[in-house]
Short mmCIF file of C-alpha atoms in Angstrom, two decimals:
data_model
loop_
_atom_site.label_atom_id
_atom_site.label_comp_id
_atom_site.label_asym_id
_atom_site.label_seq_id
_atom_site.Cartn_x
_atom_site.Cartn_y
_atom_site.Cartn_z
CA MET U 425 0.25 0.16 0.07
CA LYS U 426 2.87 2.42 0.97
CA GLY U 427 4.72 1.12 -2.61
CA LEU U 428 1.30 2.63 -4.53
CA LEU U 429 0.56 5.53 -2.37
CA PHE U 430 3.77 7.06 -3.51
CA LEU U 431 3.82 6.15 -6.98
CA LEU U 432 0.90 7.89 -6.66
CA VAL U 433 1.99 10.71 -5.13
CA ILE U 434 4.97 10.81 -8.24
CA CYS U 435 2.15 10.80 -10.89
CA ALA U 436 0.53 13.45 -8.92
CA ALA U 437 3.26 15.88 -9.09
CA GLN U 438 4.56 14.66 -12.96
CA LEU U 439 1.13 15.73 -14.16
CA GLY U 440 1.17 18.57 -11.68
CA PHE U 441 4.36 19.88 -14.03
CA SER U 442 3.18 18.36 -17.68
CA GLN U 443 0.79 20.95 -17.75
CA ARG U 444 2.95 23.89 -17.01
CA PRO U 445 4.06 25.17 -19.83
CA PHE U 446 7.50 24.84 -21.54
CA LEU U 447 9.76 28.79 -20.21
CA ARG U 448 10.93 30.75 -22.94
CA GLY U 449 12.90 33.73 -21.23
CA GLY U 450 16.39 35.32 -19.98
CA ASP U 451 17.56 37.03 -17.46
CA VAL U 452 16.86 41.18 -18.19
CA SER U 453 17.69 42.45 -15.07
CA GLU U 454 19.76 44.95 -16.56
CA ILE U 455 17.31 46.67 -18.76
CA PRO U 456 16.54 49.29 -16.08
CA GLU U 457 20.26 50.14 -15.95
CA GLU U 458 20.08 49.43 -19.56
CA GLU U 459 17.65 52.32 -20.18
CA ALA U 460 18.66 54.72 -17.78
CA ALA U 461 22.02 54.62 -20.30
CA GLY U 462 19.67 55.57 -23.44
CA ALA U 463 19.05 51.69 -24.92
CA LYS U 464 16.35 51.42 -27.30
CA TYR U 465 15.27 48.46 -28.92
CA PHE U 466 13.85 47.15 -31.89
CA TYR U 467 11.57 44.68 -33.18
CA LYS U 468 10.91 44.05 -36.93
CA GLY U 469 11.46 47.86 -37.41
CA GLN U 470 9.44 49.36 -34.66
CA GLN U 471 11.05 50.09 -31.30
CA GLU U 472 8.93 48.48 -28.43
CA ASP U 473 9.43 48.76 -25.00
CA PRO U 474 11.90 45.59 -24.16
CA LEU U 475 9.54 43.92 -22.32
CA LYS U 476 6.50 44.01 -24.56
CA LEU U 477 8.45 43.51 -27.24
CA LEU U 478 9.84 40.23 -25.56
CA LYS U 479 6.38 39.07 -25.01
CA GLN U 480 5.50 39.65 -29.27
CA ALA U 481 8.52 36.99 -30.22
CA GLY U 482 7.01 34.39 -27.61
CA TRP U 483 8.90 34.56 -25.04
CA ASN U 484 6.81 34.01 -21.42
CA TYR U 485 9.19 34.19 -18.43
CA ILE U 486 11.86 36.61 -17.19
CA ARG U 487 14.01 36.13 -14.68
CA LEU U 488 15.27 38.47 -12.13
CA ARG U 489 18.41 38.49 -9.78
CA ILE U 490 18.15 40.39 -6.84
CA TRP U 491 21.24 41.27 -4.87
CA ASN U 492 21.13 42.64 -0.96
CA ASN U 493 21.98 46.28 -1.82
CA PRO U 494 24.14 46.79 -4.67
CA LYS U 495 26.35 49.91 -4.56
CA ASP U 496 24.49 51.29 -8.08
CA GLY U 497 21.10 50.52 -6.21
CA PHE U 498 20.34 48.38 -9.39
CA CYS U 499 18.89 44.61 -9.27
CA ASP U 500 17.71 45.78 -5.34
CA GLU U 501 14.21 45.01 -3.52
CA SER U 502 12.89 48.18 -5.38
CA HIS U 503 14.12 47.39 -8.78
CA THR U 504 13.27 44.29 -8.49
CA LEU U 505 9.63 44.61 -7.62
CA ALA U 506 9.46 47.84 -10.71
CA MET U 507 10.05 45.20 -13.04
CA ALA U 508 7.99 42.92 -11.79
CA LYS U 509 4.75 44.75 -12.43
CA ARG U 510 5.80 45.60 -15.88
CA ALA U 511 6.71 41.96 -16.53
CA LYS U 512 3.26 41.04 -15.47
CA ALA U 513 1.56 44.10 -17.37
CA ALA U 514 3.45 43.39 -20.37
CA GLY U 515 2.19 39.33 -19.72
CA LEU U 516 5.23 37.46 -18.57
CA MET U 517 5.89 35.21 -15.94
CA VAL U 518 8.88 36.47 -13.65
CA GLY U 519 11.15 34.07 -11.71
CA ILE U 520 13.42 35.88 -9.34
CA ASP U 521 17.36 34.62 -8.55
CA PHE U 522 18.31 35.54 -5.06
CA HIS U 523 22.01 35.94 -4.83
CA TYR U 524 22.58 36.45 -1.70
CA SER U 525 25.14 38.94 -1.81
CA ASP U 526 25.84 42.56 -2.48
CA TYR U 527 26.95 41.74 -5.96
CA TRP U 528 27.48 38.75 -8.70
CA ALA U 529 27.73 35.15 -7.12
CA ASP U 530 28.82 32.77 -9.06
CA PRO U 531 30.29 29.45 -8.58
CA GLY U 532 33.86 31.12 -8.31
CA LYS U 533 32.81 33.59 -5.78
CA GLN U 534 29.75 33.58 -3.49
CA TYR U 535 30.16 36.49 -0.48
CA LYS U 536 27.37 37.40 1.66
CA PRO U 537 26.10 40.82 1.87
CA ALA U 538 27.85 43.64 4.05
CA ALA U 539 25.13 43.20 6.65
CA TRP U 540 25.40 40.03 7.33
CA LYS U 541 29.35 39.62 7.49
CA ASN U 542 29.44 39.28 11.22
CA LEU U 543 26.25 36.91 11.96
CA SER U 544 26.79 33.43 13.84
CA PHE U 545 25.41 30.65 11.61
CA GLU U 546 21.99 31.02 13.26
CA ASP U 547 21.71 33.83 12.59
CA LEU U 548 22.39 34.09 9.42
CA ALA U 549 20.34 31.42 8.23
CA LYS U 550 17.66 33.55 10.47
CA ALA U 551 18.40 36.32 7.98
CA VAL U 552 18.38 34.75 5.11
CA HIS U 553 14.93 32.86 5.76
CA ASP U 554 13.40 36.31 6.77
CA TYR U 555 15.03 38.44 3.92
CA THR U 556 13.77 35.35 1.49
CA LYS U 557 10.19 35.83 2.88
CA GLU U 558 10.23 39.69 2.68
CA VAL U 559 10.72 39.96 -0.74
CA VAL U 560 8.62 37.23 -2.06
CA SER U 561 5.98 38.25 0.30
CA LYS U 562 6.07 41.94 -1.04
CA LEU U 563 5.82 40.55 -5.00
CA VAL U 564 2.52 38.60 -3.62
CA ALA U 565 1.42 41.58 -1.70
CA HIS U 566 2.24 43.65 -5.20
CA GLY U 567 0.03 41.52 -6.72
CA THR U 568 3.00 39.83 -9.11
CA PRO U 569 4.11 37.23 -7.53
CA PRO U 570 7.21 35.30 -9.29
CA TYR U 571 6.31 32.03 -11.25
CA MET U 572 9.71 30.38 -9.37
CA VAL U 573 12.12 31.74 -7.01
CA GLN U 574 16.01 30.64 -6.98
CA VAL U 575 17.47 29.98 -3.80
CA GLY U 576 20.51 31.01 -4.60
CA ASN U 577 22.45 31.30 -7.67
CA GLU U 578 25.04 28.63 -9.45
CA ILE U 579 25.88 27.46 -6.34
CA GLY U 580 27.80 24.54 -6.88
CA ALA U 581 30.73 25.46 -5.33
CA GLY U 582 27.92 26.23 -2.55
CA MET U 583 26.68 30.03 -1.20
CA LEU U 584 27.52 32.62 1.47
CA TRP U 585 31.22 31.97 1.81
CA PRO U 586 32.41 30.36 4.35
CA ASP U 587 30.04 28.97 6.35
CA GLY U 588 27.76 27.16 3.31
CA LYS U 589 31.22 27.00 1.20
CA ILE U 590 31.02 23.37 -0.35
CA THR U 591 34.80 22.19 -0.99
CA SER U 592 35.01 17.91 -0.30
CA ALA U 593 32.39 15.45 0.71
CA ASP U 594 32.61 16.96 4.25
CA PRO U 595 28.78 16.08 6.33
CA ASN U 596 29.14 19.35 8.02
CA GLU U 597 30.24 21.22 4.93
CA TRP U 598 26.59 19.69 3.47
CA GLN U 599 24.99 19.98 7.11
CA ARG U 600 25.62 23.80 6.80
CA LEU U 601 25.14 24.27 3.03
CA SER U 602 21.74 22.55 3.83
CA THR U 603 20.73 24.91 6.34
CA LEU U 604 20.87 27.69 4.67
CA LEU U 605 18.89 26.46 1.87
CA LYS U 606 15.85 25.60 3.61
CA ALA U 607 16.08 28.51 5.16
CA GLY U 608 15.55 30.04 1.73
CA ILE U 609 13.49 27.35 0.87
CA GLN U 610 11.27 28.03 3.88
CA GLY U 611 11.10 31.64 3.18
CA VAL U 612 10.25 31.15 -0.48
CA HIS U 613 6.96 28.94 1.35
CA ASP U 614 5.80 31.42 4.02
CA GLY U 615 5.70 33.95 1.79
CA GLN U 616 4.13 32.68 -1.18
CA GLY U 617 0.42 33.04 0.50
CA ALA U 618 -2.18 30.69 -1.13
CA ASN U 619 0.37 30.42 -4.01
CA HIS U 620 2.36 27.72 -5.24
CA ILE U 621 5.86 29.07 -5.60
CA LEU U 622 8.34 26.72 -7.64
CA THR U 623 11.44 26.54 -5.51
CA MET U 624 14.90 25.85 -7.96
CA ILE U 625 18.16 24.80 -6.61
CA HIS U 626 20.88 25.85 -9.86
CA LEU U 627 24.47 24.88 -10.31
CA GLU U 628 26.60 25.13 -12.69
CA ARG U 629 27.28 21.79 -14.45
CA GLY U 630 25.55 21.98 -17.27
CA GLY U 631 27.20 19.80 -19.27
CA ASP U 632 29.15 18.00 -16.15
CA ASN U 633 26.57 14.61 -15.26
CA SER U 634 29.08 13.05 -13.11
CA GLY U 635 29.66 16.38 -11.27
CA ALA U 636 26.65 16.77 -10.91
CA VAL U 637 25.24 13.62 -9.87
CA TRP U 638 27.73 13.90 -7.22
CA TRP U 639 26.17 17.44 -6.51
CA PHE U 640 22.90 16.20 -5.46
CA ASP U 641 23.24 12.29 -4.41
CA HIS U 642 25.38 14.20 -1.61
CA LEU U 643 22.49 16.92 -0.96
CA ALA U 644 20.28 13.92 -1.06
CA PRO U 645 20.08 12.94 2.78
CA TYR U 646 19.55 16.20 4.49
CA GLY U 647 15.89 16.58 3.08
CA VAL U 648 16.30 19.71 1.43
CA ASP U 649 12.84 20.18 -0.03
CA PHE U 650 12.76 22.11 -3.80
CA ASP U 651 11.04 21.50 -6.67
CA VAL U 652 13.19 21.88 -9.95
CA ILE U 653 16.70 21.73 -10.69
CA GLY U 654 18.40 24.92 -13.03
CA LEU U 655 21.86 24.22 -14.33
CA SER U 656 23.83 26.69 -16.81
CA TYR U 657 25.15 25.68 -19.47
CA TYR U 658 27.58 27.68 -22.33
CA PRO U 659 28.77 25.61 -24.42
CA PHE U 660 32.73 26.97 -24.15
CA TRP U 661 33.16 26.63 -20.46
CA HIS U 662 30.23 23.74 -19.87
CA GLY U 663 31.25 21.17 -23.35
CA HIS U 664 29.87 20.41 -26.32
CA LEU U 665 26.20 20.11 -26.74
CA SER U 666 26.61 16.30 -26.70
CA ALA U 667 27.78 16.75 -23.26
CA LEU U 668 24.61 18.50 -22.30
CA LYS U 669 22.27 16.22 -23.75
CA ALA U 670 24.33 13.51 -21.83
CA ASN U 671 23.76 15.39 -18.60
CA LEU U 672 19.82 16.12 -19.30
CA ALA U 673 18.74 12.37 -20.35
CA ASP U 674 20.15 11.12 -16.74
CA LEU U 675 19.50 13.68 -14.03
CA GLY U 676 15.62 14.48 -14.85
CA PRO U 677 15.04 10.51 -14.66
CA ARG U 678 17.28 9.86 -11.69
CA TYR U 679 15.64 12.83 -9.49
CA LYS U 680 12.50 12.92 -11.30
CA LYS U 681 12.61 16.75 -11.06
CA PRO U 682 12.00 19.72 -13.60
CA ILE U 683 14.97 20.94 -15.33
CA TYR U 684 15.56 24.19 -16.39
CA ILE U 685 18.48 25.72 -18.55
CA ALA U 686 18.49 28.35 -15.72
CA GLU U 687 21.37 30.05 -18.38
CA THR U 688 22.98 29.80 -22.02
CA ALA U 689 24.11 32.49 -24.11
CA TYR U 690 26.34 32.39 -27.27
CA PRO U 691 27.95 34.93 -29.58
CA TRP U 692 26.57 36.55 -32.92
CA THR U 693 29.19 38.18 -34.03
CA ALA U 694 33.15 36.97 -34.13
CA ASP U 695 34.21 40.66 -33.61
CA VAL U 696 34.67 39.66 -29.45
CA PRO U 697 36.26 41.97 -27.14
CA GLY U 698 39.72 41.03 -25.50
CA HIS U 699 38.00 39.72 -22.55
CA PHE U 700 35.21 37.18 -23.94
CA SER U 701 37.90 36.94 -27.21
CA GLU U 702 38.78 32.96 -25.80
CA ILE U 703 35.24 31.63 -26.67
CA LEU U 704 35.68 32.19 -29.90
CA SER U 705 38.07 28.77 -29.84
CA LYS U 706 35.62 26.87 -27.83
CA LEU U 707 32.12 27.50 -29.91
CA GLU U 708 30.27 24.34 -30.99
CA SER U 709 31.43 22.79 -34.43
CA GLY U 710 28.86 24.37 -37.03
CA TYR U 711 27.85 26.68 -35.06
CA PRO U 712 29.20 30.00 -36.33
CA ALA U 713 29.67 33.53 -34.09
CA THR U 714 27.10 35.10 -36.40
CA PRO U 715 23.55 35.83 -36.03
CA LEU U 716 22.27 32.64 -38.22
CA GLY U 717 24.54 30.60 -35.82
CA GLN U 718 23.42 32.08 -32.82
CA SER U 719 19.75 31.00 -33.63
CA GLN U 720 20.54 27.81 -34.53
CA PHE U 721 22.99 26.92 -31.47
CA LEU U 722 19.72 27.76 -29.65
CA LYS U 723 17.51 26.27 -31.43
CA GLN U 724 19.65 22.83 -30.34
CA VAL U 725 19.96 23.91 -27.06
CA ILE U 726 15.78 24.08 -27.07
CA ASP U 727 14.99 20.79 -28.81
CA ILE U 728 17.77 19.12 -26.55
CA THR U 729 16.04 20.07 -23.66
CA LYS U 730 12.72 18.99 -25.05
CA GLN U 731 13.26 15.95 -26.73
CA ASP U 732 16.22 14.14 -24.62
CA SER U 733 15.63 15.04 -20.95
CA GLY U 734 13.31 11.81 -20.31
CA GLY U 735 9.75 14.39 -20.61
CA TYR U 736 11.73 16.47 -17.31
CA GLY U 737 13.15 19.53 -19.49
CA SER U 738 10.95 22.16 -18.81
CA GLY U 739 12.84 25.91 -20.70
CA ILE U 740 15.30 27.81 -21.74
CA PHE U 741 16.13 31.23 -19.73
CA TYR U 742 18.89 33.05 -22.17
CA TRP U 743 21.50 35.22 -19.43
CA ALA U 744 21.32 38.66 -20.39
CA PRO U 745 20.10 38.69 -23.78
CA THR U 746 19.00 42.70 -23.61
CA TRP U 747 22.75 44.15 -22.10
CA ILE U 748 24.38 46.24 -24.54
CA SER U 749 26.38 49.10 -24.94
CA THR U 750 24.93 51.92 -25.32
CA PRO U 751 26.84 55.66 -26.64
CA GLN U 752 27.08 56.42 -22.75
CA ARG U 753 28.65 53.28 -21.74
CA SER U 754 30.19 50.17 -23.42
CA ILE U 755 29.30 46.20 -22.29
CA PRO U 756 31.23 43.52 -23.73
CA TRP U 757 28.90 41.19 -23.37
CA ASP U 758 26.56 42.83 -26.17
CA VAL U 759 27.92 40.18 -28.08
CA LEU U 760 26.27 37.75 -26.80
CA ALA U 761 23.30 39.45 -26.46
CA THR U 762 19.81 38.80 -28.56
CA PHE U 763 20.16 42.24 -29.54
CA ASN U 764 22.36 43.76 -31.69
CA LYS U 765 24.15 47.13 -31.14
CA ASP U 766 21.79 49.30 -32.44
CA GLY U 767 19.28 47.47 -30.49
CA LYS U 768 17.68 45.70 -33.14
CA ALA U 769 16.48 41.98 -32.07
CA LEU U 770 18.18 39.41 -33.85
CA PRO U 771 16.93 35.95 -35.03
CA ALA U 772 17.56 34.28 -31.81
CA VAL U 773 14.90 36.60 -30.50
CA ASP U 774 12.32 34.85 -32.10
CA THR U 775 13.88 32.03 -31.37
CA ILE U 776 13.42 31.77 -28.06
CA GLY U 777 10.04 32.29 -28.72
CA GLY U 778 9.59 29.77 -30.46
CA LYS U 779 8.91 31.25 -33.99
CA ASN U 780 11.35 30.10 -35.73
#
């Protein structure tokens, strides 16, 4: 009887996720800063509000990163609330990406916010819970409940260093990290009201199946109750499309959780500045650094996510598609955006939206 009940629960959960839409979108957190610097965006020859533009192209989701107290103010709580309202008005669902930092958090740096620097571990966990609950509660109160929340950003090496840092299989490290993750997830639950907001754990290991399995297997004993898996996949850092395919084919059936490509990107031009020049030697064969090559690469990522994940692939999000240079400032990332240097939408915009 217990075995039958377990199967019924699993089937019900899978049915619920199968009824959710395949998400097509990206992290457009930089839009307020871009607009302040004079950026303009064009689609099919017409200038348009970038969020409305993306909706027209078929996108249904945007991700917004949030930093606790950023020095320039962008990506803070107030900007995030305002962007969520704009997204809802444009007909887009919203996901929130908690970095739990005052600036970038990624595999090479997971620094605590300055205000949390000297907290005891118990108080740090409480701060994670309270801050998460506060932001989610305000989003709900503003009529913009997030569809999904990431509890940490690319946390393969842990989060909130040194307290939640992962360097080995040491159970003490995993116990601390799991406590912080549980605090964030509980904060989402306590702030969501009548909504069911999905919680994501996001790793950078899109092409690293053995590393991803090692990570989730070490987390499993600590009972962290999250909903979905997020993976970053950049071919020049994470391996060939074949590695992504093998990873997705294993992770979904293994852990019975929906999987999202939480970040991806590809250059549309070979005119790459020195900061990113090394990526040109690591591009996927057959997909040149051109607008068409970028579009075709993304089509492959989408196809792999949908077709080769055992039914668990649930969406793809492009990273910083709207981060372009303006006369006021130069942005090296603009060669990996989905708009050219004049703000005109590249074919990739329609590809992400499922229109080509």
